[in-house]
Coordinates of C-alpha atoms in Angstrom, one line a residue:
Chain A
M1 CA 34.0 -46.7 -12.7
T2 CA 37.6 -47.8 -12.9
A3 CA 39.7 -44.8 -11.7
T4 CA 43.0 -45.7 -10.1
D5 CA 44.5 -44.2 -7.0
G6 CA 47.0 -42.5 -9.3
D7 CA 44.4 -41.1 -11.5
R8 CA 42.6 -39.4 -8.5
R9 CA 45.8 -38.1 -6.9
D10 CA 47.0 -36.3 -10.1
G11 CA 43.5 -34.7 -10.5
G12 CA 42.6 -36.6 -13.5
R13 CA 45.1 -35.5 -16.2
A14 CA 45.4 -36.6 -19.8
D15 CA 46.1 -40.3 -18.9
D16 CA 42.8 -40.4 -16.9
P17 CA 40.7 -43.2 -18.5
N18 CA 37.5 -41.6 -17.0
R19 CA 38.0 -38.4 -19.0
R20 CA 36.2 -39.8 -22.0
H21 CA 33.2 -40.7 -19.8
W22 CA 33.1 -37.1 -18.4
R23 CA 33.6 -35.6 -21.8
F24 CA 30.7 -37.6 -23.2
L25 CA 28.5 -36.7 -20.4
L26 CA 29.4 -33.0 -20.6
L27 CA 28.6 -33.1 -24.3
V28 CA 25.2 -34.8 -23.6
V29 CA 24.3 -32.1 -21.1
L30 CA 25.5 -29.3 -23.4
V31 CA 23.6 -30.6 -26.4
G32 CA 20.5 -31.3 -24.3
T33 CA 20.6 -27.9 -22.8
I34 CA 21.0 -26.2 -26.2
I35 CA 17.9 -28.1 -27.5
V36 CA 15.7 -27.8 -24.3
E37 CA 16.3 -24.2 -23.4
P38 CA 15.0 -22.6 -26.6
L39 CA 12.2 -25.0 -26.6
L40 CA 11.2 -23.9 -23.1
W41 CA 11.5 -20.2 -24.0
F42 CA 10.0 -20.1 -27.5
V43 CA 7.4 -23.1 -27.3
I44 CA 6.6 -24.0 -23.7
R45 CA 6.5 -20.5 -22.1
V46 CA 3.4 -19.3 -23.7
H47 CA 1.6 -22.4 -22.4
M48 CA 2.9 -22.0 -18.8
P49 CA 0.2 -21.3 -16.2
P50 CA -1.5 -19.0 -15.3
G51 CA -1.5 -17.4 -18.7
R52 CA -1.2 -13.7 -19.6
Q53 CA -4.5 -12.2 -18.6
T54 CA -2.7 -9.7 -16.4
T55 CA 0.8 -8.4 -15.8
A56 CA 0.9 -10.4 -12.6
A57 CA 0.0 -13.6 -14.4
Q58 CA 2.5 -12.9 -17.2
G59 CA 5.1 -12.2 -14.5
D60 CA 4.2 -15.7 -12.9
Q61 CA 4.6 -17.2 -16.3
F62 CA 8.0 -15.6 -16.9
D63 CA 9.2 -16.6 -13.5
A64 CA 8.1 -20.2 -14.0
T65 CA 9.8 -20.4 -17.3
V66 CA 13.1 -18.9 -16.1
L67 CA 13.2 -21.2 -13.0
T68 CA 12.4 -24.1 -15.3
M69 CA 15.3 -23.1 -17.6
M70 CA 17.6 -22.8 -14.6
A71 CA 16.6 -26.3 -13.4
S72 CA 16.7 -28.0 -16.8
P73 CA 20.5 -28.4 -17.2
V74 CA 20.6 -29.9 -13.7
V75 CA 17.8 -32.4 -14.5
I76 CA 19.4 -33.2 -17.9
A77 CA 22.7 -33.9 -16.2
V78 CA 21.2 -36.1 -13.5
L79 CA 19.2 -38.1 -16.1
A80 CA 22.2 -38.4 -18.4
Y81 CA 24.4 -39.6 -15.6
F82 CA 21.8 -42.2 -14.4
T83 CA 21.3 -43.5 -17.9
Y84 CA 25.0 -43.6 -18.7
A85 CA 25.8 -45.4 -15.5
M86 CA 23.1 -47.9 -16.0
V87 CA 24.2 -48.6 -19.6
V88 CA 28.0 -48.2 -19.6
W89 CA 28.9 -49.2 -16.1
R90 CA 26.5 -52.0 -15.7
H91 CA 28.2 -55.1 -14.2
P92 CA 28.6 -57.6 -16.9
K93 CA 26.6 -60.8 -16.4
G94 CA 28.8 -63.7 -15.2
A95 CA 31.8 -61.5 -14.5
P96 CA 33.4 -61.9 -11.1
L97 CA 32.6 -59.3 -8.5
V98 CA 35.7 -57.2 -7.9
D99 CA 35.9 -54.4 -5.3
G100 CA 36.5 -50.9 -6.9
P101 CA 39.3 -48.6 -6.1
P102 CA 39.1 -46.6 -2.8
I103 CA 37.2 -43.4 -3.1
R104 CA 39.2 -40.3 -2.1
S105 CA 38.3 -36.6 -1.9
N106 CA 38.9 -34.5 -4.9
L107 CA 39.2 -30.7 -4.1
K108 CA 38.2 -29.6 -7.7
V109 CA 35.0 -31.7 -7.6
Q110 CA 34.2 -30.5 -4.1
A111 CA 34.8 -26.8 -4.9
S112 CA 32.9 -27.0 -8.2
W113 CA 29.9 -28.7 -6.5
L114 CA 29.8 -26.0 -3.7
F115 CA 30.2 -23.2 -6.3
M116 CA 27.5 -24.5 -8.7
T117 CA 24.9 -25.3 -6.0
S118 CA 25.5 -21.9 -4.3
A119 CA 25.2 -20.1 -7.6
I120 CA 22.0 -21.8 -8.5
V121 CA 20.4 -21.2 -5.0
M122 CA 21.7 -17.5 -4.8
G123 CA 20.5 -17.1 -8.5
A124 CA 17.0 -18.3 -7.6
F125 CA 17.0 -16.1 -4.4
V126 CA 18.1 -12.9 -6.2
F127 CA 15.8 -13.6 -9.2
G128 CA 12.8 -14.3 -7.0
T129 CA 13.3 -11.2 -4.8
Y130 CA 13.7 -9.0 -7.8
E131 CA 10.6 -10.5 -9.5
L132 CA 8.6 -9.9 -6.3
I133 CA 9.5 -6.2 -6.2
V134 CA 9.5 -5.1 -9.9
P135 CA 5.9 -6.1 -10.9
A136 CA 4.3 -4.1 -8.0
G137 CA 4.3 -7.1 -5.6
A138 CA 3.7 -9.7 -8.2
G139 CA 0.0 -10.0 -7.5
G140 CA 0.4 -11.1 -4.0
G141 CA -1.3 -9.6 -1.0
E142 CA 0.9 -7.0 0.5
G143 CA -1.1 -6.2 3.7
P144 CA -2.7 -2.7 4.4
S145 CA 0.5 -0.8 3.7
P146 CA 1.9 -2.1 0.4
I147 CA 5.5 -1.5 -0.1
W148 CA 5.6 -2.0 -4.0
T149 CA 2.9 0.0 -5.8
P150 CA 2.2 0.7 -9.4
T151 CA 3.0 4.0 -10.8
S152 CA -0.1 4.4 -12.9
K153 CA -2.2 7.4 -12.3
T154 CA -5.5 5.5 -12.6
I155 CA -6.2 2.5 -10.4
L156 CA -9.6 1.0 -9.9
P157 CA -10.1 -0.2 -6.3
V158 CA -12.2 -3.4 -6.0
Q159 CA -13.0 -4.7 -2.5
V160 CA -13.1 -8.4 -2.1
I161 CA -15.1 -9.7 0.8
G162 CA -14.8 -13.3 2.0
Q163 CA -17.6 -14.7 4.2
Q164 CA -18.5 -18.3 4.9
W165 CA -19.0 -19.4 2.1
Q166 CA -19.1 -16.9 -0.8
W167 CA -17.1 -14.0 -2.3
T168 CA -18.7 -10.7 -2.8
Y169 CA -17.2 -7.6 -4.3
R170 CA -17.7 -3.9 -3.6
Y171 CA -16.9 -1.1 -6.1
P172 CA -16.2 2.0 -4.0
T173 CA -15.8 4.4 -7.0
Y174 CA -19.3 3.4 -8.1
G175 CA -21.2 4.2 -5.0
G176 CA -19.9 1.2 -3.1
F177 CA -22.5 -1.3 -4.5
E178 CA -22.0 -4.9 -3.6
T179 CA -22.3 -7.9 -6.0
T180 CA -21.4 -11.5 -6.4
Q181 CA -20.0 -10.8 -9.9
L182 CA -16.3 -10.0 -10.3
V183 CA -16.2 -7.7 -13.4
L184 CA -13.0 -6.0 -14.4
P185 CA -12.1 -3.5 -17.1
D186 CA -9.3 -4.5 -19.6
N187 CA -6.1 -2.6 -19.8
T188 CA -6.4 -1.2 -16.3
W189 CA -4.5 -1.3 -13.1
I190 CA -6.7 -2.9 -10.3
A191 CA -6.1 -2.6 -6.6
F192 CA -7.8 -5.5 -4.9
H193 CA -8.6 -4.8 -1.3
V194 CA -9.2 -8.1 0.3
T195 CA -10.8 -8.6 3.7
S196 CA -13.2 -11.0 5.5
L197 CA -16.2 -10.9 7.7
D198 CA -15.5 -14.0 9.6
V199 CA -12.6 -16.4 9.5
I200 CA -9.6 -16.4 7.3
H201 CA -10.1 -17.0 3.6
S202 CA -7.7 -16.5 0.7
F203 CA -8.7 -14.8 -2.6
W204 CA -7.1 -16.7 -5.4
A205 CA -7.9 -15.4 -8.9
Y206 CA -6.0 -18.0 -10.8
Q207 CA -5.9 -16.4 -14.3
L208 CA -5.1 -13.0 -12.8
G209 CA -2.1 -14.3 -11.0
V210 CA -3.5 -12.7 -7.9
K211 CA -3.5 -14.3 -4.5
A212 CA -4.2 -12.5 -1.2
D213 CA -5.3 -13.7 2.2
A214 CA -8.7 -12.4 3.5
N215 CA -8.3 -11.7 7.1
P216 CA -11.1 -10.2 9.2
Q217 CA -10.4 -6.5 10.0
V218 CA -7.3 -6.5 7.7
D219 CA -7.2 -4.6 4.3
D220 CA -4.9 -6.8 2.3
V221 CA -4.0 -5.0 -0.9
A222 CA -2.8 -6.7 -4.1
F223 CA -2.2 -5.0 -7.5
T224 CA -2.3 -6.1 -11.1
K225 CA -3.0 -4.7 -14.5
T226 CA -5.5 -6.5 -16.8
Q227 CA -4.2 -6.9 -20.4
Q228 CA -6.6 -9.5 -22.0
T229 CA -10.3 -10.1 -21.7
G230 CA -11.6 -13.4 -20.7
K231 CA -13.0 -15.5 -17.8
V232 CA -11.5 -15.7 -14.4
T233 CA -11.8 -18.5 -11.8
V234 CA -11.9 -17.4 -8.2
R235 CA -11.4 -19.9 -5.4
C236 CA -10.8 -19.8 -1.7
D237 CA -7.4 -21.1 -1.0
E238 CA -7.6 -21.3 2.8
L239 CA -9.6 -24.1 4.5
C240 CA -12.5 -22.2 5.9
G241 CA -15.1 -24.7 6.8
I242 CA -17.6 -27.2 5.4
W243 CA -18.3 -25.4 2.2
H244 CA -14.7 -24.3 1.5
G245 CA -14.6 -26.5 -1.6
A246 CA -17.7 -24.8 -3.0
M247 CA -16.4 -21.3 -2.3
Y248 CA -15.6 -20.5 -5.8
N249 CA -17.1 -18.4 -8.6
Y250 CA -16.1 -16.9 -12.0
G251 CA -15.3 -13.4 -13.0
Y252 CA -14.7 -11.6 -16.3
V253 CA -12.3 -9.1 -17.7
V254 CA -14.2 -7.1 -20.3
S255 CA -13.6 -4.0 -22.4
R256 CA -13.5 -0.7 -20.6
S257 CA -16.7 0.4 -22.2
S258 CA -18.5 -2.8 -21.3
F259 CA -17.2 -2.6 -17.7
N260 CA -18.3 1.0 -17.4
S261 CA -21.9 0.3 -18.6
W262 CA -22.1 -2.7 -16.4
A263 CA -20.9 -0.9 -13.3
L264 CA -23.1 2.1 -13.8
R265 CA -26.2 -0.2 -14.5
T266 CA -25.4 -2.3 -11.5
E267 CA -24.9 0.7 -9.3
K268 CA -28.3 2.0 -10.3
R269 CA -30.0 -1.3 -9.9
Q270 CA -28.5 -2.0 -6.5
A271 CA -29.0 1.5 -5.1
P272 CA -31.8 0.4 -2.8
L273 CA -29.6 -2.3 -1.4
T274 CA -26.5 -0.1 -1.2
K275 CA -28.5 2.3 1.0
L276 CA -28.9 -0.5 3.6
L277 CA -25.3 -1.7 3.4
P278 CA -22.8 -0.2 5.9
P279 CA -20.9 2.7 4.4
F280 CA -18.0 1.6 2.4
S281 CA -14.9 0.9 4.5
W282 CA -11.7 -0.9 3.9
T283 CA -12.5 -3.3 6.7
Y284 CA -15.5 -4.2 8.7
S285 CA -15.7 -5.2 12.4
P286 CA -17.7 -8.4 13.0
S287 CA -18.7 -9.1 16.5
A288 CA -17.5 -12.3 18.1
N289 CA -20.8 -14.0 17.3
G290 CA -23.1 -12.5 14.7
A291 CA -26.0 -14.5 16.3
G292 CA -25.6 -12.4 19.4
G293 CA -27.0 -9.4 17.6
G294 CA -23.8 -7.6 16.6
Y295 CA -23.9 -5.8 13.3
Y296 CA -20.8 -4.9 11.3
P297 CA -20.0 -1.4 11.4
S298 CA -17.3 0.3 9.3
S299 CA -14.1 0.5 11.2
I300 CA -12.0 2.4 8.6
P301 CA -14.0 4.8 6.6
F302 CA -13.5 5.1 2.8
P303 CA -11.9 8.4 2.0
S304 CA -13.6 10.6 -0.5
S305 CA -12.4 10.4 -4.1
E306 CA -10.6 13.7 -3.7
S307 CA -8.5 12.4 -0.9
Y308 CA -8.1 8.9 -2.0
G309 CA -4.6 8.2 -3.2
K310 CA -3.2 11.6 -2.2
G311 CA -2.0 10.4 1.1
A312 CA -4.4 12.7 3.0
S313 CA -6.2 10.1 5.1
G314 CA -6.9 6.4 5.6
P315 CA -4.6 3.4 4.8
E316 CA -4.5 4.6 1.2
G317 CA -2.0 7.2 2.2
N318 CA 0.4 4.5 1.7
L319 CA -0.3 4.3 -2.0
P320 CA 1.8 7.0 -3.5
G321 CA 0.8 8.3 -6.9
V322 CA -2.5 6.5 -6.9
K323 CA -5.5 8.5 -8.0
V324 CA -8.8 7.0 -8.6
S325 CA -10.9 8.0 -11.5
H326 CA -14.3 8.5 -9.9
K327 CA -16.5 7.7 -12.7
G328 CA -15.7 5.9 -15.8
L329 CA -12.4 4.7 -17.0
S330 CA -11.9 6.8 -20.1
G331 CA -8.7 8.3 -18.8
G332 CA -5.3 7.0 -20.0
Q333 CA -2.9 5.0 -17.9
Chain B
M1 CA 0.1 -74.6 20.0
S2 CA 3.1 -73.9 17.9
K3 CA 4.8 -70.6 17.6
G4 CA 3.6 -70.2 14.0
A5 CA 0.0 -70.9 15.0
R6 CA 0.1 -68.4 17.9
L7 CA 1.4 -65.8 15.5
A8 CA -1.3 -66.5 13.1
V9 CA -4.0 -66.1 15.8
V10 CA -2.6 -62.8 16.9
L11 CA -2.4 -61.6 13.3
V12 CA -6.0 -62.6 12.7
F13 CA -7.1 -60.7 15.8
V14 CA -5.1 -57.7 14.8
A15 CA -6.6 -57.8 11.3
V16 CA -10.1 -58.1 12.6
G17 CA -9.6 -55.3 15.2
M18 CA -8.3 -53.0 12.4
G19 CA -11.1 -53.9 10.1
M20 CA -13.6 -53.0 12.8
I21 CA -12.0 -49.7 13.4
V22 CA -11.9 -48.8 9.7
F23 CA -15.5 -50.0 9.3
G24 CA -16.6 -47.8 12.3
V25 CA -14.8 -44.7 11.0
M26 CA -16.0 -45.1 7.5
T27 CA -19.6 -45.7 8.6
Y28 CA -19.4 -42.6 10.7
V29 CA -17.8 -40.5 8.0
R30 CA -20.2 -41.7 5.3
E31 CA -23.3 -41.2 7.6
N32 CA -25.8 -38.8 5.9
P33 CA -29.3 -37.8 6.6
P34 CA -31.8 -39.3 4.1
T35 CA -32.5 -37.8 0.8
V36 CA -36.1 -36.8 0.0
D37 CA -36.8 -37.7 -3.6
F38 CA -39.3 -35.5 -5.6
T39 CA -38.4 -37.2 -8.9
T40 CA -40.3 -40.5 -8.4
G41 CA -43.6 -40.3 -10.0
H42 CA -43.0 -36.8 -11.3
R43 CA -44.9 -35.9 -14.5
P44 CA -42.6 -34.2 -17.1
G45 CA -43.4 -30.6 -17.3
A46 CA -45.3 -30.4 -14.0
P47 CA -43.9 -28.2 -11.3
V48 CA -42.5 -29.7 -8.1
H49 CA -44.1 -28.3 -4.9
L50 CA -41.3 -28.2 -2.3
T51 CA -42.5 -27.2 1.2
I52 CA -39.8 -26.6 3.9
Q53 CA -39.8 -25.1 7.4
T54 CA -37.2 -23.4 9.5
V55 CA -37.3 -23.8 13.2
G56 CA -35.2 -22.1 16.0
T57 CA -34.8 -25.4 17.9
I58 CA -35.3 -28.9 16.3
G59 CA -36.3 -30.3 19.6
F60 CA -35.1 -33.9 19.0
G61 CA -32.1 -35.9 17.9
P62 CA -28.5 -35.5 19.0
H63 CA -28.6 -31.7 18.9
P64 CA -32.1 -30.8 20.1
S65 CA -31.2 -27.1 20.7
W66 CA -29.9 -26.5 17.2
V67 CA -31.6 -24.4 14.5
S68 CA -32.7 -26.4 11.6
Y69 CA -34.5 -26.9 8.2
L70 CA -37.1 -29.6 7.6
V71 CA -38.7 -30.7 4.4
K72 CA -42.1 -32.2 3.7
A73 CA -41.7 -35.4 1.7
P74 CA -44.1 -36.2 -1.1
D75 CA -46.1 -38.5 1.3
G76 CA -46.8 -35.4 3.5
K77 CA -44.4 -36.3 6.3
W78 CA -41.9 -33.9 7.7
V79 CA -38.4 -35.1 7.4
H80 CA -35.3 -33.8 9.1
T81 CA -32.9 -33.5 6.2
T82 CA -31.4 -31.0 3.9
L83 CA -30.8 -33.4 0.9
W84 CA -33.3 -33.0 -1.8
K85 CA -33.6 -34.6 -5.2
V86 CA -35.6 -32.8 -7.9
P87 CA -36.0 -33.3 -11.6
A88 CA -34.1 -31.3 -14.1
H89 CA -35.5 -28.4 -16.2
T90 CA -38.5 -28.2 -13.9
T91 CA -40.1 -25.3 -12.0
I92 CA -39.7 -25.7 -8.3
D93 CA -42.5 -23.9 -6.4
V94 CA -41.1 -23.4 -2.9
T95 CA -43.1 -22.7 0.2
V96 CA -41.2 -21.9 3.4
L97 CA -42.9 -21.8 6.7
E98 CA -40.5 -19.8 8.7
Y99 CA -41.0 -20.2 12.5
D100 CA -37.8 -18.5 13.9
G101 CA -37.1 -15.0 15.2
A102 CA -34.8 -12.5 13.6
T103 CA -31.0 -12.6 13.6
P104 CA -29.1 -9.7 12.2
L105 CA -27.4 -10.4 8.9
R106 CA -23.6 -10.2 9.0
N107 CA -23.9 -8.8 5.5
Q108 CA -27.0 -7.0 4.6
F109 CA -26.3 -8.0 1.0
Y110 CA -28.1 -11.2 1.7
G111 CA -31.2 -9.3 2.6
E112 CA -31.9 -8.9 -1.1
V113 CA -34.0 -11.4 -3.1
Q114 CA -31.9 -12.7 -6.0
G115 CA -32.4 -15.3 -8.8
V116 CA -36.1 -15.9 -8.6
G117 CA -37.4 -13.0 -10.6
N118 CA -40.5 -11.4 -9.0
T119 CA -42.0 -14.7 -7.6
Y120 CA -41.0 -13.9 -4.0
T121 CA -43.8 -13.2 -1.6
V122 CA -44.0 -12.9 2.2
N123 CA -47.6 -13.8 3.4
G124 CA -48.8 -13.1 -0.1
R125 CA -47.0 -9.7 -0.5
H126 CA -44.3 -9.2 -3.0
M127 CA -41.0 -8.1 -1.7
S128 CA -37.5 -7.7 -3.0
L129 CA -35.3 -6.5 -0.2
I130 CA -35.5 -6.9 3.6
K131 CA -33.7 -4.7 6.0
A132 CA -32.1 -7.1 8.4
T133 CA -30.2 -5.2 11.0
S134 CA -32.1 -5.7 14.2
T135 CA -33.5 -8.6 16.3
A136 CA -36.9 -7.0 16.5
A137 CA -37.8 -7.9 13.0
G138 CA -36.0 -8.7 9.8
V139 CA -34.4 -11.9 8.4
A140 CA -34.3 -15.1 10.4
H141 CA -32.4 -17.2 7.8
T142 CA -31.7 -17.3 4.1
F143 CA -32.1 -20.1 1.6
S144 CA -29.2 -19.5 -0.8
V145 CA -27.9 -21.5 -3.8
P146 CA -24.8 -19.5 -4.7
H147 CA -24.0 -21.3 -7.9
L148 CA -27.6 -20.8 -9.2
G149 CA -27.6 -17.1 -8.1
I150 CA -30.4 -17.7 -5.7
N151 CA -30.7 -15.9 -2.4
I152 CA -33.9 -15.9 -0.4
P153 CA -34.0 -14.0 2.7
L154 CA -36.6 -15.6 5.1
Y155 CA -38.6 -13.0 6.8
A156 CA -38.6 -13.5 10.6
V157 CA -41.3 -13.9 13.1
P158 CA -41.3 -10.5 14.9
S159 CA -40.2 -10.3 18.5
S160 CA -43.7 -9.1 19.5
E161 CA -45.0 -12.6 18.6
S162 CA -42.3 -14.5 20.4
A163 CA -44.8 -15.9 23.0
H164 CA -46.4 -17.8 20.2
E165 CA -43.1 -19.1 18.7
C166 CA -42.8 -22.9 18.0
S167 CA -40.3 -24.6 20.4
S168 CA -39.8 -28.0 18.7
A169 CA -40.1 -29.4 15.2
P170 CA -42.0 -30.1 13.2
C171 CA -43.9 -26.9 13.9
H172 CA -47.6 -26.6 13.4
P173 CA -49.0 -23.6 11.4
A174 CA -50.9 -22.6 14.5
S175 CA -47.6 -21.3 15.8
A176 CA -46.4 -17.9 14.8
H177 CA -44.8 -18.0 11.4
Q178 CA -44.3 -16.4 8.1
T179 CA -45.2 -18.0 4.8
I180 CA -42.6 -17.3 2.1
T181 CA -43.1 -18.4 -1.4
F182 CA -40.9 -18.3 -4.5
S183 CA -40.2 -20.3 -7.7
F184 CA -37.1 -21.2 -9.7
N185 CA -36.1 -23.4 -12.5
S186 CA -34.0 -26.4 -11.5
G187 CA -31.8 -26.2 -14.7
G188 CA -29.8 -29.1 -16.0
V189 CA -28.5 -32.1 -14.2
H190 CA -26.1 -31.1 -11.4
E191 CA -25.7 -31.0 -7.7
D192 CA -25.4 -27.8 -5.8
R193 CA -24.9 -27.0 -2.2
W194 CA -27.3 -24.6 -0.5
Q195 CA -26.9 -22.9 2.7
C196 CA -28.1 -20.3 5.1
F197 CA -26.1 -17.1 5.2
I198 CA -27.3 -15.8 8.5
P199 CA -24.7 -16.7 11.2
C200 CA -27.3 -18.5 13.2
G201 CA -25.1 -21.1 14.9
A202 CA -25.5 -19.3 18.2
G203 CA -22.5 -19.9 20.5
W204 CA -20.2 -21.0 17.8
L205 CA -17.2 -19.1 16.3
D206 CA -18.6 -16.3 14.2
G207 CA -22.1 -17.9 14.4
N208 CA -21.0 -20.3 11.7
G209 CA -20.3 -23.4 13.5
G210 CA -22.6 -26.3 14.7
P211 CA -25.7 -26.4 12.7
M212 CA -24.2 -24.2 10.1
Q213 CA -21.5 -26.8 9.3
T214 CA -23.6 -30.0 9.7
I215 CA -25.4 -31.4 6.8
G216 CA -29.1 -31.9 7.8
Y217 CA -29.4 -28.6 9.6
M218 CA -28.6 -25.3 7.9
G219 CA -27.1 -26.5 4.6
G220 CA -27.3 -29.4 2.3
F221 CA -27.4 -30.4 -1.4
L222 CA -29.9 -29.9 -4.1
E223 CA -29.5 -32.9 -6.4
V224 CA -30.9 -32.3 -9.8
T225 CA -31.4 -35.4 -11.9
A226 CA -32.7 -36.3 -15.4

């Protein structure tokens, strides 16, 4: 650049030879932003991970799109400036090297920089916090006493049990049967109760936008509402030993009627096994060493369907307005 | 010797030393038990007979007190490994000679036979579910291939017969044992891990360390090839 001392002292007025450079760069950023932002919103957004299979996933997709839209003018400005500097301000081949004018502070530039960076960071902070609250915890594990809960009257509880090295699932409103299959009804609020029988695992149902740590003796609750049928990939996202990488399986979101018939069929088929399982509980208490002979008794009993969700007993007292349909899911939302 | 020559000698020694360290580490990391191959000489369509045994203490090697699996190679010799290669789309008839006592299951869910139809027998008797909540009788180990949906609880030697238990591998059928049989289809070409779901790594965190996390003892790979 070739700004003179006089140019900088007067704040860069009409006689500033750099003005045309800044005007051009500003124009490039504006035009670029006008082109890129609608593309991000109307074209890219629907392809953003993790999809729209649940409200939490759709929320993740929305958040990722908005944050990308917030970042894109900055990226365009940086790229435009670099490109412009490399092309326009390149030192001509063979020209003598001349020291440039001294660089002095510019209050306007400094204030603008501070204002813009603060606005971007605060914007991301406020947006992120809001988005975490509004969609009932955004699919994240909220611990045993969730602060943000759905207002739906019907929520299906599904217990997720991590153990070295496999996920199993219990359905307390269907007799507490246990299975390796994660099957969920479409168009239904789900409360995942995630726990572990040994070390710390992390339940990550990618397409559902749900991720919750599985800690032994902790009932980590995460909510989401299914809104599309399809396949779900479940992975462990916490390094948990030699077979951590193999600790994945697949689940399915199916129609309500398909789910109901699957659940009732599985409940019946698994009845002999269910009798031998410990009574359904939100957590189980492993001994320090299972090889020592310790079994895993219930430590927090599952309340009856009458008290569940009404704040009468157990950790679910912290789920205001939640009432579980005991059998079937024909009820409305 | 010139300064340059001395520098070159030092650099060569450093390079050789680094190379030896890298070689040693990589050799250790890549060290695996042998793979027993059931595909060589296999006649297409014929079932593969896989005979394995589980022992409470292996009795030899770097960890003689560890619990372990062994497999009988096609030549009839017992091999201490958990890496098996079998042909694709083939019926695998498995016989397990189970020589260990009972350990309570952490999760009774693994007391259920899964993924092998009604082929599961214990000493010739069909079973589908084993109660595994005591050390007196129940399940000693499981043979589970999660991605094939297979879970086989291995019925334990009852505590009343502990005096006749085998103390080091390979165990002889004269020792107290249970004979468990089942069959499954190997499916297409793939590689699956298999493991025991009993926390039988006594003395380790949650019973799942030591032999439970070492290839060659209580978990391994089933390599299915064309």
